[in-house]
Coordinates of C-alpha atoms in Angstrom, one line a residue:
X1 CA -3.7 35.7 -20.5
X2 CA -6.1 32.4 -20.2
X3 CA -7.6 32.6 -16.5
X4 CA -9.1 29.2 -17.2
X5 CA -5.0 28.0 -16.4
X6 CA -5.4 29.0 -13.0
X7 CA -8.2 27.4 -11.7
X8 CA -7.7 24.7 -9.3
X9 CA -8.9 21.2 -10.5
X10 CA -10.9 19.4 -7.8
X11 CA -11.0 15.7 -9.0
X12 CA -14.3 13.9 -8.2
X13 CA -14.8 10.0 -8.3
X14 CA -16.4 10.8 -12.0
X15 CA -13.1 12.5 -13.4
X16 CA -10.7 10.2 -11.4
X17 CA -8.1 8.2 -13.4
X18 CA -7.4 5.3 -12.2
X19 CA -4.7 2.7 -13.5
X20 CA -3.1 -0.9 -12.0
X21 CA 0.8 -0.9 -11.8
X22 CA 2.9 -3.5 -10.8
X23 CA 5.5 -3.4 -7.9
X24 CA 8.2 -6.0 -7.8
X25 CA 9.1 -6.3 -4.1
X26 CA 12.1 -8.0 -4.8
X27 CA 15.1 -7.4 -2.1
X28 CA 13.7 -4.0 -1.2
X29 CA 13.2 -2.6 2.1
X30 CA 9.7 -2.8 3.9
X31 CA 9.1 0.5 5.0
X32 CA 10.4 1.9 2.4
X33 CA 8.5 0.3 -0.5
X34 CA 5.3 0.5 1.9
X35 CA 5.6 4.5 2.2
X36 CA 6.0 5.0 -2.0
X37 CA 3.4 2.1 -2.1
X38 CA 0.8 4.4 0.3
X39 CA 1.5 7.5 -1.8
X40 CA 0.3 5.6 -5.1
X41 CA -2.7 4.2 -3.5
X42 CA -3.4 7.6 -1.9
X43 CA -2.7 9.3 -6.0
X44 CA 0.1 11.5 -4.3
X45 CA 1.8 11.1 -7.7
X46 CA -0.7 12.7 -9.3
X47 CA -1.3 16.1 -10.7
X48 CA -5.0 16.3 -9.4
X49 CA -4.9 14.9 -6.3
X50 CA -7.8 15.5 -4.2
X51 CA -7.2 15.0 -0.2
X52 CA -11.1 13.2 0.3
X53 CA -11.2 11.5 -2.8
X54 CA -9.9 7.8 -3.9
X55 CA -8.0 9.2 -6.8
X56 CA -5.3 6.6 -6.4
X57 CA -3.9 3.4 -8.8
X58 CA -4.7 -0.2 -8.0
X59 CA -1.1 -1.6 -6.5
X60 CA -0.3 -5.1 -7.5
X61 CA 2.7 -6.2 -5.2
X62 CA 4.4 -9.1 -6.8
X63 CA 7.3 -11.3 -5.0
X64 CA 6.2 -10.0 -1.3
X65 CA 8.2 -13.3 0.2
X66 CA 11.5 -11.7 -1.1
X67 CA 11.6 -8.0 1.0
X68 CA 13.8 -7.6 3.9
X69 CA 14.1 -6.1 6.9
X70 CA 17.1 -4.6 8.4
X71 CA 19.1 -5.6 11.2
X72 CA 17.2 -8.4 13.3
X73 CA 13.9 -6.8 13.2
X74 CA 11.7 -10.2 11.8
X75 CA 12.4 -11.2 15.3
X76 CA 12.8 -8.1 17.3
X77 CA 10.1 -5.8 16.2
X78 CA 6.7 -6.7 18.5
X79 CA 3.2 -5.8 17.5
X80 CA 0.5 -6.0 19.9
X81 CA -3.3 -6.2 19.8
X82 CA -5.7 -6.3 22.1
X83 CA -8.8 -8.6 21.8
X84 CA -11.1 -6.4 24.2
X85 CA -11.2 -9.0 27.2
X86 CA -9.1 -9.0 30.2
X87 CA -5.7 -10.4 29.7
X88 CA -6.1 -10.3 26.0
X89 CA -3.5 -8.2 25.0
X90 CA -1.4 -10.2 22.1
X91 CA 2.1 -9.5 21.0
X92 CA 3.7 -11.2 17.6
X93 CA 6.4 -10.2 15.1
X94 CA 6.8 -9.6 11.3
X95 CA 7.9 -13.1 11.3
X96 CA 4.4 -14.7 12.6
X97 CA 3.0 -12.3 10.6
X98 CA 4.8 -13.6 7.2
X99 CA 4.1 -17.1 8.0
X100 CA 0.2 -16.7 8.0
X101 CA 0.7 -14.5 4.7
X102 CA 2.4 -12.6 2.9
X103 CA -0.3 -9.6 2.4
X104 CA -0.8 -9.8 6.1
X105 CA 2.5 -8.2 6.9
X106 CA 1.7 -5.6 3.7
X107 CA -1.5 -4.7 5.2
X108 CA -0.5 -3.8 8.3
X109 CA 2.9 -1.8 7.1
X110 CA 0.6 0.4 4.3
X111 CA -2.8 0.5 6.7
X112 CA -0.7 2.3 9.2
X113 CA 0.6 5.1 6.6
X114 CA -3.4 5.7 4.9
X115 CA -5.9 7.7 6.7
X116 CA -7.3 6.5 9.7
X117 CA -10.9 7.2 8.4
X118 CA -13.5 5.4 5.6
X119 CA -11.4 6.5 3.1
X120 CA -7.9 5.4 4.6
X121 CA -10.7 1.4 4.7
X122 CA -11.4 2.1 0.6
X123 CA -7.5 2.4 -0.3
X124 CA -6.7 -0.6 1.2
X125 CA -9.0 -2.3 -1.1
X126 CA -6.6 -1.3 -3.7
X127 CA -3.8 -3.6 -2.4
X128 CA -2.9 -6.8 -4.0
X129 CA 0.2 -8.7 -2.5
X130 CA 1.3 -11.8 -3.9
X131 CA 3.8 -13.8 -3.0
X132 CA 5.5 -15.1 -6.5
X133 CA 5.9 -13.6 -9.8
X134 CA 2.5 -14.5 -10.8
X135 CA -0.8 -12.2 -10.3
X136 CA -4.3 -12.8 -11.5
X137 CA -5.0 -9.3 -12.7
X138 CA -3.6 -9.7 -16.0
X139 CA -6.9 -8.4 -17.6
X140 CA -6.5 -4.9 -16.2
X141 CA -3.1 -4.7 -18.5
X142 CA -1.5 -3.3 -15.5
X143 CA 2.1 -1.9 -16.5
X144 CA 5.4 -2.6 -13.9
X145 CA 7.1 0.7 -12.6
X146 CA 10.0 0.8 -11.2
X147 CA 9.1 1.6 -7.6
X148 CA 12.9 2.9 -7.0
X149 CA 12.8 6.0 -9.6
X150 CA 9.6 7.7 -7.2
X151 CA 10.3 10.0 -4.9

């Protein structure tokens, strides 16, 4: 029997594989494309993930303007932040936050599924929303998955 087989394989940021994929947002929900969007940035997918390593794929989101949300939360949901003064706490919805930018609503959704450390700061770096079919990243040859056929 080959004991070599059963020897775990710690991935380090020199035997990391990294590819770009392509996620069509188009009339999928939010939170649900945000959660199977956090596991490929975190490399979930993968069989040699490593917890405290970026062993992830670069995520192009593509056609960001076209998700929805159910039932009336653009309007309903409320987000608040606080600018560290007194009387500074802030409320606004998915709504505001889609008319500044598309990514802006993507960031927030996928930031708050990621660690909440250094490495959780490096995914995000990983994220590209765009609103339309078009991306800039066609130099990577990133190939489109089918975000619907992950678990």
């Amino acid at each position: 029997m080959d004991t070599l087989s059963f020897k775990t394989i710690s991935a380090n940021k020199a035997t990391v594989n990294k590819e770009w994929v392509v996620v069509d947002a188009t009339d999928q929900i939010l939170g649900r494309l945000c959660s199977k969007v956090a596991k490929l940035l975190r490399g979930k997918y993968k069989p040699n993930f490593t917890p405290h390593v970026d062993c992830g794929d670069n995520v192009i989101v593509i056609n960001a303007d076209k998700v929805i949300l159910t039932g009336n939360k653009w309007d309903g949901r409320i987000y608040l932040k606080y600018t560290g003064y007194p009387g500074g706490q802030r409320e606004y919805t998915p709504n505001k936050l889609k008319e500044k930018g598309e990514d802006r609503l993507f960031r927030k959704v996928v930031k708050g599924m990621l660690p909440k450390n250094r490495l959780g700061d490096k995914l995000l770096n990983n994220l590209y929303v765009y609103a339309g079919d078009g991306h800039k990243h066609q130099a990577q040859t990133p190939k489109l998955i089918d975000i619907n056929s992950l678990k």
